[in-house]
Amino acid sequence: MDMPRPKPRILSGVQPSGKLHLGNYFGAIQNHIALQDRGEAFYFIADYHALTTLKNVAQAEADRAKKARQTARSAAEILRENVRDVALDYLALGLDPARATFYRQSDVPEVTELAWILSTVTGMGLLERAHSYKDKKEKGIEASVGLFTYPVLMAADILIVRADQVPVGRDQVQHLEMTRDMAGYFNNTYGRPIFPEPKELLSHAPVVPGTDGQKMSKSYGNTIEIFAEGKALQAAVAGIKTDSRTVEEPKDPTTCNVFALYSLFATPEEREEMAQRYRAGGLGYGTVKAALVEKINQHFAEARERRRDLAKRPDDVEDILRSGARRAREEAQATMELVRSACGLR
Ligand code: ADP
Ligand code: TRP
């Protein structure tokens, strides 16, 4: 076995599903960025994974466009633009390519080879138990073989760089359990301890509520985008549901979505002061919403500048992703040498 690493190797993937929202920011991105200094970080944009739902995304967009008599983007255009948006969002929010390896999954095609090899040591039963597959099927998404084997590709992403820690949300924990199972099946089948057992790293971030009070999620259409500005930001915040209390009436901050979102940006003192104003009465929801817009504007001011600047330099963004891929491929190819040799493919 290799020598233990001085710093843990951290890896996570983000699906390129368009514009990221405050739930993604407080639930995942902030944590990813903080972890750049805690270990050797690998972050990638999971474009191969996105292909499992792209057809549905493109169809939904085509239906909306038809109603609005607009032209819809092709599936390929949607994917390319979504990848670009996620890359810009992460870089603008502080992902530093000098400290973390940042790449596009499809630039490391070795993962698909490893996924195939892992699929040959993995039982159908393991995949049939996957919640994400069962949930998507229940939502009426017609299941492709790729959707079914999604967890195998995810295991390959993680195992190919032999990551130690994987920061993810609670919804991904089962995928990590499956990854450990697949690492074990491979090691046992071929009698070589090539793969370590990666652990999930759960962030302690609360579930960020959306404008309707449910979990913020693009599938519920209740998001506030991280990089919304001006009128679009105001409209999103104005849409946050509140109760019908008048300005004069005292209000309960603990059940208010505007307060919950405001709290994510406020210092403990500001939060306490706002809570007192709620309880005292004389504070309208409009005022709190204006305070929230102000907080969002302050918090993301620098990131917006960086994003605008990066968006003008698509070649530089492309260079960052390619040089990240070169680094990731070195690791991937070294792992594949061991894997091929263990299986007798060489
Ligand atoms: P969506 O629900 O919008 O499709 P994803 O499932 O792509 O979002 O989320 C990517 C990551 O962002 C998740 O693994 C989770 O950690 C985080 N996340 C998403 N929504 C929220 C939320 N409302 N609150 C906290 N974290 C969230
Ligand atoms: N399945 C993850 C999600 O939907 C994205 C992902 C793909 C991922 N491969 C990964 C996350 C590897 C962590 C590690 O959020």
Tab-separated table of N, CA and C in Angstrom, residues 92-250:
chain	number	residue	atom	x	y	z
A	92	ALA	N	-15.770	32.223	-9.154
A	92	ALA	CA	-16.083	33.544	-8.609
A	92	ALA	C	-16.260	33.483	-7.097
A	93	LEU	N	-16.773	32.371	-6.600
A	93	LEU	CA	-17.049	32.273	-5.160
A	93	LEU	C	-15.805	31.885	-4.359
A	94	GLY	N	-14.712	31.649	-5.019
A	94	GLY	CA	-13.467	31.460	-4.258
A	94	GLY	C	-12.753	30.148	-4.485
A	95	LEU	N	-13.230	29.306	-5.390
A	95	LEU	CA	-12.437	28.122	-5.696
A	95	LEU	C	-11.139	28.614	-6.351
A	96	ASP	N	-10.025	28.196	-5.767
A	96	ASP	CA	-8.731	28.701	-6.222
A	96	ASP	C	-7.988	27.580	-6.937
A	97	PRO	N	-7.834	27.693	-8.259
A	97	PRO	CA	-7.201	26.601	-9.010
A	97	PRO	C	-5.753	26.351	-8.598
A	98	ALA	N	-5.157	27.277	-7.851
A	98	ALA	CA	-3.798	27.028	-7.364
A	98	ALA	C	-3.831	26.100	-6.152
A	99	ARG	N	-4.969	26.050	-5.476
A	99	ARG	CA	-5.066	25.211	-4.268
A	99	ARG	C	-5.908	23.974	-4.468
A	100	ALA	N	-6.813	23.995	-5.443
A	100	ALA	CA	-7.679	22.827	-5.665
A	100	ALA	C	-7.612	22.443	-7.143
A	101	THR	N	-7.720	21.168	-7.411
A	101	THR	CA	-7.748	20.692	-8.791
A	101	THR	C	-9.197	20.730	-9.259
A	102	PHE	N	-9.473	21.549	-10.269
A	102	PHE	CA	-10.859	21.795	-10.705
A	102	PHE	C	-10.977	21.366	-12.160
A	103	TYR	N	-11.895	20.448	-12.451
A	103	TYR	CA	-11.947	19.906	-13.810
A	103	TYR	C	-13.349	19.490	-14.211
A	104	ARG	N	-13.466	19.207	-15.516
A	104	ARG	CA	-14.711	18.712	-16.076
A	104	ARG	C	-14.561	17.192	-16.120
A	105	GLN	N	-15.550	16.509	-15.605
A	105	GLN	CA	-15.498	15.038	-15.514
A	105	GLN	C	-15.158	14.399	-16.867
A	106	SER	N	-15.781	14.880	-17.943
A	106	SER	CA	-15.590	14.230	-19.244
A	106	SER	C	-14.189	14.457	-19.808
A	107	ASP	N	-13.394	15.336	-19.184
A	107	ASP	CA	-11.998	15.483	-19.603
A	107	ASP	C	-11.124	14.404	-18.973
A	108	VAL	N	-11.721	13.573	-18.128
A	108	VAL	CA	-10.977	12.459	-17.511
A	108	VAL	C	-11.722	11.169	-17.891
A	109	PRO	N	-11.632	10.766	-19.152
A	109	PRO	CA	-12.482	9.661	-19.619
A	109	PRO	C	-12.150	8.328	-18.954
A	110	GLU	N	-11.012	8.257	-18.264
A	110	GLU	CA	-10.676	7.021	-17.540
A	110	GLU	C	-11.766	6.627	-16.549
A	111	VAL	N	-12.538	7.607	-16.054
A	111	VAL	CA	-13.582	7.242	-15.080
A	111	VAL	C	-14.613	6.298	-15.696
A	112	THR	N	-14.849	6.438	-16.995
A	112	THR	CA	-15.858	5.546	-17.583
A	112	THR	C	-15.304	4.128	-17.685
A	113	GLU	N	-14.005	4.018	-17.877
A	113	GLU	CA	-13.399	2.680	-17.923
A	113	GLU	C	-13.475	2.027	-16.534
A	114	LEU	N	-13.147	2.835	-15.516
A	114	LEU	CA	-13.226	2.269	-14.170
A	114	LEU	C	-14.669	1.911	-13.828
A	115	ALA	N	-15.619	2.761	-14.259
A	115	ALA	CA	-17.030	2.476	-13.975
A	115	ALA	C	-17.409	1.120	-14.573
A	116	TRP	N	-16.939	0.843	-15.776
A	116	TRP	CA	-17.251	-0.446	-16.395
A	116	TRP	C	-16.693	-1.594	-15.541
A	117	ILE	N	-15.440	-1.435	-15.147
A	117	ILE	CA	-14.807	-2.517	-14.382
A	117	ILE	C	-15.529	-2.716	-13.038
A	118	LEU	N	-15.879	-1.608	-12.387
A	118	LEU	CA	-16.611	-1.736	-11.115
A	118	LEU	C	-17.962	-2.401	-11.339
A	119	SER	N	-18.583	-2.113	-12.476
A	119	SER	CA	-19.928	-2.674	-12.717
A	119	SER	C	-19.869	-4.197	-12.832
A	120	THR	N	-18.707	-4.727	-13.190
A	120	THR	CA	-18.606	-6.184	-13.344
A	120	THR	C	-18.399	-6.903	-12.003
A	121	VAL	N	-18.121	-6.139	-10.933
A	121	VAL	CA	-18.001	-6.798	-9.624
A	121	VAL	C	-19.153	-6.396	-8.697
A	122	THR	N	-20.139	-5.659	-9.242
A	122	THR	CA	-21.231	-5.120	-8.412
A	122	THR	C	-22.534	-5.844	-8.736
A	123	GLY	N	-23.248	-6.262	-7.697
A	123	GLY	CA	-24.509	-6.980	-7.912
A	123	GLY	C	-25.637	-6.031	-8.277
A	124	MET	N	-26.592	-6.530	-9.034
A	124	MET	CA	-27.784	-5.753	-9.383
A	124	MET	C	-28.514	-5.267	-8.134
A	125	GLY	N	-28.546	-6.139	-7.109
A	125	GLY	CA	-29.308	-5.824	-5.896
A	125	GLY	C	-28.846	-4.526	-5.261
A	126	LEU	N	-27.535	-4.296	-5.284
A	126	LEU	CA	-27.005	-3.078	-4.666
A	126	LEU	C	-27.592	-1.840	-5.355
A	127	LEU	N	-27.608	-1.865	-6.673
A	127	LEU	CA	-28.106	-0.696	-7.414
A	127	LEU	C	-29.620	-0.562	-7.305
A	128	GLU	N	-30.304	-1.712	-7.230
A	128	GLU	CA	-31.769	-1.658	-7.132
A	128	GLU	C	-32.234	-0.987	-5.842
A	129	ARG	N	-31.343	-0.990	-4.841
A	129	ARG	CA	-31.721	-0.362	-3.565
A	129	ARG	C	-31.467	1.149	-3.531
A	130	ALA	N	-30.888	1.713	-4.586
A	130	ALA	CA	-30.516	3.141	-4.550
A	130	ALA	C	-31.737	4.052	-4.472
A	131	HIS	N	-31.744	4.937	-3.464
A	131	HIS	CA	-32.896	5.850	-3.307
A	131	HIS	C	-33.021	6.775	-4.506
A	132	SER	N	-31.888	7.293	-4.992
A	132	SER	CA	-31.969	8.333	-6.030
A	132	SER	C	-32.632	7.759	-7.286
A	133	TYR	N	-32.322	6.507	-7.583
A	133	TYR	CA	-32.927	5.852	-8.742
A	133	TYR	C	-34.418	5.640	-8.498
A	134	LYS	N	-34.746	5.130	-7.317
A	134	LYS	CA	-36.166	4.872	-7.009
A	134	LYS	C	-36.967	6.168	-7.039
A	135	ASP	N	-36.367	7.248	-6.459
A	135	ASP	CA	-37.082	8.538	-6.424
A	135	ASP	C	-37.332	9.067	-7.827
A	136	LYS	N	-36.278	8.998	-8.675
A	136	LYS	CA	-36.436	9.555	-10.026
A	136	LYS	C	-37.464	8.754	-10.808
A	137	LYS	N	-37.461	7.438	-10.601
A	137	LYS	CA	-38.440	6.607	-11.300
A	137	LYS	C	-39.852	6.961	-10.863
A	138	GLU	N	-39.994	7.175	-9.534
A	138	GLU	CA	-41.328	7.539	-9.031
A	138	GLU	C	-41.805	8.866	-9.612
A	139	LYS	N	-40.854	9.783	-9.869
A	139	LYS	CA	-41.227	11.076	-10.458
A	139	LYS	C	-41.579	10.942	-11.936
A	140	GLY	N	-41.489	9.730	-12.458
A	140	GLY	CA	-41.889	9.520	-13.848
A	140	GLY	C	-40.751	9.700	-14.836
A	141	ILE	N	-39.514	9.871	-14.330
A	141	ILE	CA	-38.383	9.969	-15.260
A	141	ILE	C	-38.140	8.568	-15.812
A	142	GLU	N	-38.208	8.463	-17.127
A	142	GLU	CA	-38.029	7.154	-17.754
A	142	GLU	C	-36.589	6.719	-17.517
A	143	ALA	N	-36.408	5.540	-16.912
A	143	ALA	CA	-35.062	5.160	-16.474
A	143	ALA	C	-34.233	4.600	-17.621
A	144	SER	N	-33.090	5.223	-17.849
A	144	SER	CA	-32.127	4.656	-18.796
A	144	SER	C	-31.189	3.755	-18.001
A	145	VAL	N	-30.414	2.955	-18.721
A	145	VAL	CA	-29.405	2.132	-18.041
A	145	VAL	C	-28.437	3.046	-17.285
A	146	GLY	N	-28.139	4.207	-17.885
A	146	GLY	CA	-27.214	5.155	-17.264
A	146	GLY	C	-27.737	5.690	-15.939
A	147	LEU	N	-29.035	5.944	-15.870
A	147	LEU	CA	-29.602	6.421	-14.605
A	147	LEU	C	-29.467	5.326	-13.544
A	148	PHE	N	-29.686	4.103	-13.966
A	148	PHE	CA	-29.584	2.973	-13.042
A	148	PHE	C	-28.154	2.792	-12.528
A	149	THR	N	-27.182	2.968	-13.423
A	149	THR	CA	-25.786	2.731	-13.007
A	149	THR	C	-25.084	4.011	-12.543
A	150	TYR	N	-25.843	5.075	-12.383
A	150	TYR	CA	-25.301	6.351	-11.898
A	150	TYR	C	-24.358	6.171	-10.700
A	151	PRO	N	-24.751	5.358	-9.693
A	151	PRO	CA	-23.855	5.230	-8.527
A	151	PRO	C	-22.513	4.564	-8.857
A	152	VAL	N	-22.469	3.778	-9.925
A	152	VAL	CA	-21.204	3.126	-10.283
A	152	VAL	C	-20.235	4.170	-10.843
A	153	LEU	N	-20.774	5.078	-11.663
A	153	LEU	CA	-19.930	6.155	-12.195
A	153	LEU	C	-19.460	7.053	-11.052
A	154	MET	N	-20.351	7.301	-10.114
A	154	MET	CA	-19.967	8.155	-8.978
A	154	MET	C	-18.869	7.479	-8.153
A	155	ALA	N	-18.991	6.169	-7.948
A	155	ALA	CA	-17.948	5.443	-7.218
A	155	ALA	C	-16.627	5.552	-7.973
A	156	ALA	N	-16.688	5.459	-9.307
A	156	ALA	CA	-15.462	5.559	-10.115
A	156	ALA	C	-14.825	6.940	-9.969
A	157	ASP	N	-15.657	8.007	-9.930
A	157	ASP	CA	-15.125	9.371	-9.739
A	157	ASP	C	-14.273	9.443	-8.483
A	158	ILE	N	-14.803	8.813	-7.439
A	158	ILE	CA	-14.174	8.922	-6.122
A	158	ILE	C	-12.949	8.008	-6.044
A	159	LEU	N	-13.130	6.761	-6.517
A	159	LEU	CA	-12.062	5.773	-6.356
A	159	LEU	C	-10.898	6.038	-7.306
A	160	ILE	N	-11.162	6.669	-8.434
A	160	ILE	CA	-10.087	6.837	-9.416
A	160	ILE	C	-8.986	7.765	-8.902
A	161	VAL	N	-9.339	8.697	-8.013
A	161	VAL	CA	-8.262	9.489	-7.397
A	161	VAL	C	-7.969	8.980	-5.985
A	162	ARG	N	-8.579	7.881	-5.633
A	162	ARG	CA	-8.420	7.271	-4.307
A	162	ARG	C	-8.588	8.321	-3.196
A	163	ALA	N	-9.762	8.971	-3.248
A	163	ALA	CA	-10.062	10.046	-2.294
A	163	ALA	C	-10.332	9.463	-0.904
A	164	ASP	N	-10.002	10.245	0.125
A	164	ASP	CA	-10.248	9.828	1.511
A	164	ASP	C	-11.580	10.381	2.022
A	165	GLN	N	-11.877	11.628	1.637
A	165	GLN	CA	-13.055	12.293	2.194
A	165	GLN	C	-13.868	12.921	1.070
A	166	VAL	N	-15.192	12.800	1.192
A	166	VAL	CA	-16.067	13.301	0.136
A	166	VAL	C	-17.147	14.197	0.753
A	167	PRO	N	-16.983	15.525	0.655
A	167	PRO	CA	-18.008	16.410	1.220
A	167	PRO	C	-19.276	16.381	0.355
A	168	VAL	N	-20.377	15.966	0.952
A	168	VAL	CA	-21.655	15.863	0.226
A	168	VAL	C	-22.806	16.190	1.163
A	169	GLY	N	-23.978	16.367	0.578
A	169	GLY	CA	-25.198	16.533	1.364
A	169	GLY	C	-25.718	15.166	1.788
A	170	ARG	N	-26.670	15.206	2.726
A	170	ARG	CA	-27.229	13.969	3.284
A	170	ARG	C	-27.795	13.033	2.202
A	171	ASP	N	-28.307	13.642	1.145
A	171	ASP	CA	-28.924	12.841	0.070
A	171	ASP	C	-27.910	11.936	-0.645
A	172	GLN	N	-26.628	12.204	-0.450
A	172	GLN	CA	-25.606	11.427	-1.164
A	172	GLN	C	-24.955	10.355	-0.302
A	173	VAL	N	-25.386	10.248	0.954
A	173	VAL	CA	-24.711	9.319	1.875
A	173	VAL	C	-24.813	7.880	1.376
A	174	GLN	N	-25.980	7.523	0.846
A	174	GLN	CA	-26.127	6.145	0.358
A	174	GLN	C	-25.151	5.870	-0.794
A	175	HIS	N	-24.910	6.864	-1.622
A	175	HIS	CA	-23.949	6.674	-2.715
A	175	HIS	C	-22.543	6.408	-2.173
A	176	LEU	N	-22.224	7.039	-1.052
A	176	LEU	CA	-20.910	6.789	-0.441
A	176	LEU	C	-20.828	5.375	0.139
A	177	GLU	N	-21.944	4.927	0.727
A	177	GLU	CA	-21.962	3.543	1.246
A	177	GLU	C	-21.744	2.572	0.089
A	178	MET	N	-22.407	2.862	-1.021
A	178	MET	CA	-22.272	1.979	-2.193
A	178	MET	C	-20.846	2.023	-2.735
A	179	THR	N	-20.231	3.201	-2.682
A	179	THR	CA	-18.842	3.332	-3.153
A	179	THR	C	-17.919	2.446	-2.305
A	180	ARG	N	-18.132	2.476	-0.986
A	180	ARG	CA	-17.297	1.624	-0.112
A	180	ARG	C	-17.527	0.147	-0.436
A	181	ASP	N	-18.786	-0.206	-0.693
A	181	ASP	CA	-19.074	-1.602	-1.067
A	181	ASP	C	-18.321	-1.979	-2.340
A	182	MET	N	-18.388	-1.091	-3.328
A	182	MET	CA	-17.745	-1.421	-4.614
A	182	MET	C	-16.227	-1.505	-4.462
A	183	ALA	N	-15.647	-0.621	-3.634
A	183	ALA	CA	-14.191	-0.685	-3.379
A	183	ALA	C	-13.852	-2.053	-2.795
A	184	GLY	N	-14.679	-2.483	-1.846
A	184	GLY	CA	-14.448	-3.780	-1.202
A	184	GLY	C	-14.608	-4.943	-2.177
A	185	TYR	N	-15.659	-4.902	-3.021
A	185	TYR	CA	-15.859	-5.989	-3.988
A	185	TYR	C	-14.635	-6.116	-4.891
A	186	PHE	N	-14.145	-4.947	-5.345
A	186	PHE	CA	-12.993	-4.991	-6.256
A	186	PHE	C	-11.768	-5.563	-5.536
A	187	ASN	N	-11.473	-4.996	-4.366
A	187	ASN	CA	-10.276	-5.441	-3.630
A	187	ASN	C	-10.347	-6.943	-3.344
A	188	ASN	N	-11.542	-7.433	-2.979
A	188	ASN	CA	-11.686	-8.858	-2.659
A	188	ASN	C	-11.580	-9.734	-3.897
A	189	THR	N	-12.246	-9.285	-4.962
A	189	THR	CA	-12.249	-10.100	-6.175
A	189	THR	C	-10.829	-10.313	-6.687
A	190	TYR	N	-10.029	-9.240	-6.649
A	190	TYR	CA	-8.695	-9.337	-7.261
A	190	TYR	C	-7.577	-9.472	-6.235
A	191	GLY	N	-7.974	-9.534	-4.944
A	191	GLY	CA	-6.982	-9.791	-3.900
A	191	GLY	C	-5.905	-8.726	-3.770
A	192	ARG	N	-6.267	-7.493	-4.129
A	192	ARG	CA	-5.293	-6.399	-3.951
A	192	ARG	C	-5.991	-5.205	-3.309
A	193	PRO	N	-5.376	-4.641	-2.270
A	193	PRO	CA	-6.044	-3.511	-1.591
A	193	PRO	C	-5.811	-2.198	-2.322
A	194	ILE	N	-6.316	-2.085	-3.535
A	194	ILE	CA	-6.043	-0.882	-4.333
A	194	ILE	C	-6.863	0.320	-3.844
A	195	PHE	N	-8.111	0.058	-3.483
A	195	PHE	CA	-8.978	1.186	-3.133
A	195	PHE	C	-9.152	1.336	-1.624
A	196	PRO	N	-8.923	2.562	-1.111
A	196	PRO	CA	-9.269	2.838	0.287
A	196	PRO	C	-10.784	3.032	0.386
A	197	GLU	N	-11.303	3.071	1.611
A	197	GLU	CA	-12.751	3.292	1.768
A	197	GLU	C	-13.013	4.762	2.061
A	198	PRO	N	-13.521	5.486	1.102
A	198	PRO	CA	-13.744	6.925	1.298
A	198	PRO	C	-14.899	7.188	2.262
A	199	LYS	N	-14.778	8.272	3.000
A	199	LYS	CA	-15.821	8.634	3.978
A	199	LYS	C	-16.540	9.907	3.538
A	200	GLU	N	-17.835	9.970	3.833
A	200	GLU	CA	-18.549	11.207	3.539
A	200	GLU	C	-18.193	12.247	4.599
A	201	LEU	N	-18.244	13.494	4.199
A	201	LEU	CA	-17.981	14.599	5.113
A	201	LEU	C	-19.224	15.467	5.055
A	202	LEU	N	-20.082	15.356	6.082
A	202	LEU	CA	-21.343	16.108	6.026
A	202	LEU	C	-21.127	17.508	6.560
A	203	SER	N	-21.650	18.495	5.865
A	203	SER	CA	-21.511	19.850	6.397
A	203	SER	C	-22.614	20.045	7.432
A	204	HIS	N	-22.384	20.976	8.352
A	204	HIS	CA	-23.394	21.177	9.390
A	204	HIS	C	-24.393	22.237	8.990
A	205	ALA	N	-24.351	22.599	7.710
A	205	ALA	CA	-25.238	23.665	7.248
A	205	ALA	C	-26.688	23.236	7.410
A	206	PRO	N	-27.534	24.173	7.806
A	206	PRO	CA	-28.959	23.868	7.917
A	206	PRO	C	-29.554	23.730	6.524
A	207	VAL	N	-30.748	23.166	6.466
A	207	VAL	CA	-31.447	23.128	5.178
A	207	VAL	C	-31.959	24.544	4.898
A	208	VAL	N	-31.575	25.087	3.779
A	208	VAL	CA	-31.970	26.450	3.434
A	208	VAL	C	-33.386	26.413	2.862
A	209	PRO	N	-34.308	27.210	3.444
A	209	PRO	CA	-35.673	27.183	2.910
A	209	PRO	C	-35.769	27.971	1.614
A	210	GLY	N	-36.632	27.538	0.741
A	210	GLY	CA	-36.902	28.272	-0.499
A	210	GLY	C	-37.957	29.331	-0.272
A	211	THR	N	-38.334	30.027	-1.331
A	211	THR	CA	-39.265	31.149	-1.195
A	211	THR	C	-40.656	30.683	-0.722
A	212	ASP	N	-40.940	29.374	-0.876
A	212	ASP	CA	-42.241	28.863	-0.422
A	212	ASP	C	-42.142	28.139	0.922
A	213	GLY	N	-40.949	28.132	1.541
A	213	GLY	CA	-40.793	27.494	2.848
A	213	GLY	C	-40.350	26.038	2.779
A	214	GLN	N	-40.517	25.373	1.614
A	214	GLN	CA	-39.953	24.025	1.465
A	214	GLN	C	-38.441	24.157	1.289
A	215	LYS	N	-37.732	23.029	1.286
A	215	LYS	CA	-36.294	23.058	0.996
A	215	LYS	C	-36.058	23.778	-0.341
A	216	MET	N	-35.087	24.691	-0.352
A	216	MET	CA	-34.805	25.365	-1.621
A	216	MET	C	-34.240	24.350	-2.609
A	217	SER	N	-34.843	24.270	-3.779
A	217	SER	CA	-34.387	23.306	-4.774
A	217	SER	C	-34.869	23.734	-6.146
A	218	LYS	N	-34.004	23.556	-7.152
A	218	LYS	CA	-34.459	23.995	-8.472
A	218	LYS	C	-35.639	23.168	-8.944
A	219	SER	N	-35.790	21.937	-8.416
A	219	SER	CA	-36.958	21.164	-8.855
A	219	SER	C	-38.259	21.694	-8.275
A	220	TYR	N	-38.190	22.543	-7.243
A	220	TYR	CA	-39.446	23.100	-6.710
A	220	TYR	C	-39.706	24.519	-7.220
A	221	GLY	N	-38.794	25.046	-8.027
A	221	GLY	CA	-38.992	26.410	-8.551
A	221	GLY	C	-39.086	27.459	-7.449
A	222	ASN	N	-38.366	27.257	-6.349
A	222	ASN	CA	-38.475	28.187	-5.218
A	222	ASN	C	-37.118	28.770	-4.825
A	223	THR	N	-36.245	28.933	-5.829
A	223	THR	CA	-34.861	29.300	-5.507
A	223	THR	C	-34.611	30.797	-5.575
A	224	ILE	N	-33.548	31.207	-4.898
A	224	ILE	CA	-32.967	32.531	-5.094
A	224	ILE	C	-31.557	32.254	-5.601
A	225	GLU	N	-31.281	32.664	-6.820
A	225	GLU	CA	-29.970	32.365	-7.408
A	225	GLU	C	-28.884	33.199	-6.746
A	226	ILE	N	-27.709	32.586	-6.602
A	226	ILE	CA	-26.590	33.271	-5.939
A	226	ILE	C	-26.236	34.558	-6.674
A	227	PHE	N	-26.292	34.503	-8.006
A	227	PHE	CA	-25.841	35.658	-8.774
A	227	PHE	C	-26.991	36.479	-9.355
A	228	ALA	N	-28.186	36.319	-8.776
A	228	ALA	CA	-29.275	37.216	-9.176
A	228	ALA	C	-28.938	38.609	-8.653
A	229	GLU	N	-29.268	39.628	-9.432
A	229	GLU	CA	-28.987	41.006	-9.015
A	229	GLU	C	-30.163	41.891	-9.385
A	230	GLY	N	-30.160	43.090	-8.859
A	230	GLY	CA	-31.120	44.114	-9.267
A	230	GLY	C	-32.566	43.641	-9.211
A	231	LYS	N	-33.301	43.902	-10.294
A	231	LYS	CA	-34.740	43.595	-10.313
A	231	LYS	C	-35.011	42.108	-10.110
A	232	ALA	N	-34.158	41.255	-10.721
A	232	ALA	CA	-34.398	39.810	-10.609
A	232	ALA	C	-34.255	39.362	-9.155
A	233	LEU	N	-33.274	39.909	-8.465
A	233	LEU	CA	-33.083	39.549	-7.054
A	233	LEU	C	-34.255	40.069	-6.226
A	234	GLN	N	-34.635	41.320	-6.494
A	234	GLN	CA	-35.757	41.895	-5.743
A	234	GLN	C	-37.034	41.096	-5.942
A	235	ALA	N	-37.265	40.666	-7.177
A	235	ALA	CA	-38.485	39.906	-7.459
A	235	ALA	C	-38.447	38.561	-6.733
A	236	ALA	N	-37.284	37.910	-6.717
A	236	ALA	CA	-37.183	36.611	-6.038
A	236	ALA	C	-37.446	36.779	-4.542
A	237	VAL	N	-36.864	37.822	-3.946
A	237	VAL	CA	-37.037	38.042	-2.502
A	237	VAL	C	-38.478	38.470	-2.205
A	238	ALA	N	-39.039	39.307	-3.087
A	238	ALA	CA	-40.431	39.737	-2.885
A	238	ALA	C	-41.362	38.526	-2.873
A	239	GLY	N	-40.964	37.471	-3.594
A	239	GLY	CA	-41.810	36.277	-3.682
A	239	GLY	C	-41.736	35.353	-2.474
A	240	ILE	N	-40.913	35.685	-1.481
A	240	ILE	CA	-40.834	34.811	-0.303
A	240	ILE	C	-42.168	34.882	0.455
A	241	LYS	N	-42.738	33.718	0.742
A	241	LYS	CA	-44.056	33.685	1.405
A	241	LYS	C	-43.933	34.091	2.869
A	242	THR	N	-44.879	34.920	3.303
A	242	THR	CA	-44.932	35.301	4.716
A	242	THR	C	-46.384	35.141	5.166
A	243	ASP	N	-46.637	35.283	6.490
A	243	ASP	CA	-48.035	35.231	6.922
A	243	ASP	C	-48.659	36.612	6.694
A	244	SER	N	-49.942	36.753	7.073
A	244	SER	CA	-50.627	37.987	6.676
A	244	SER	C	-50.690	39.021	7.812
A	245	ARG	N	-49.776	38.919	8.774
A	245	ARG	CA	-49.803	39.916	9.860
A	245	ARG	C	-49.519	41.327	9.345
A	246	THR	N	-50.186	42.284	9.952
A	246	THR	CA	-49.983	43.685	9.555
A	246	THR	C	-48.665	44.184	10.139
A	247	VAL	N	-48.243	45.346	9.655
A	247	VAL	CA	-46.977	45.926	10.134
A	247	VAL	C	-46.974	46.037	11.658
A	248	GLU	N	-48.093	46.500	12.236
A	248	GLU	CA	-48.133	46.769	13.685
A	248	GLU	C	-47.992	45.503	14.520
A	249	GLU	N	-48.520	44.396	14.046
A	249	GLU	CA	-48.589	43.182	14.881
A	249	GLU	C	-47.207	42.615	15.200
A	250	PRO	N	-47.028	42.106	16.436
A	250	PRO	CA	-45.784	41.384	16.748
A	250	PRO	C	-45.721	40.115	15.901
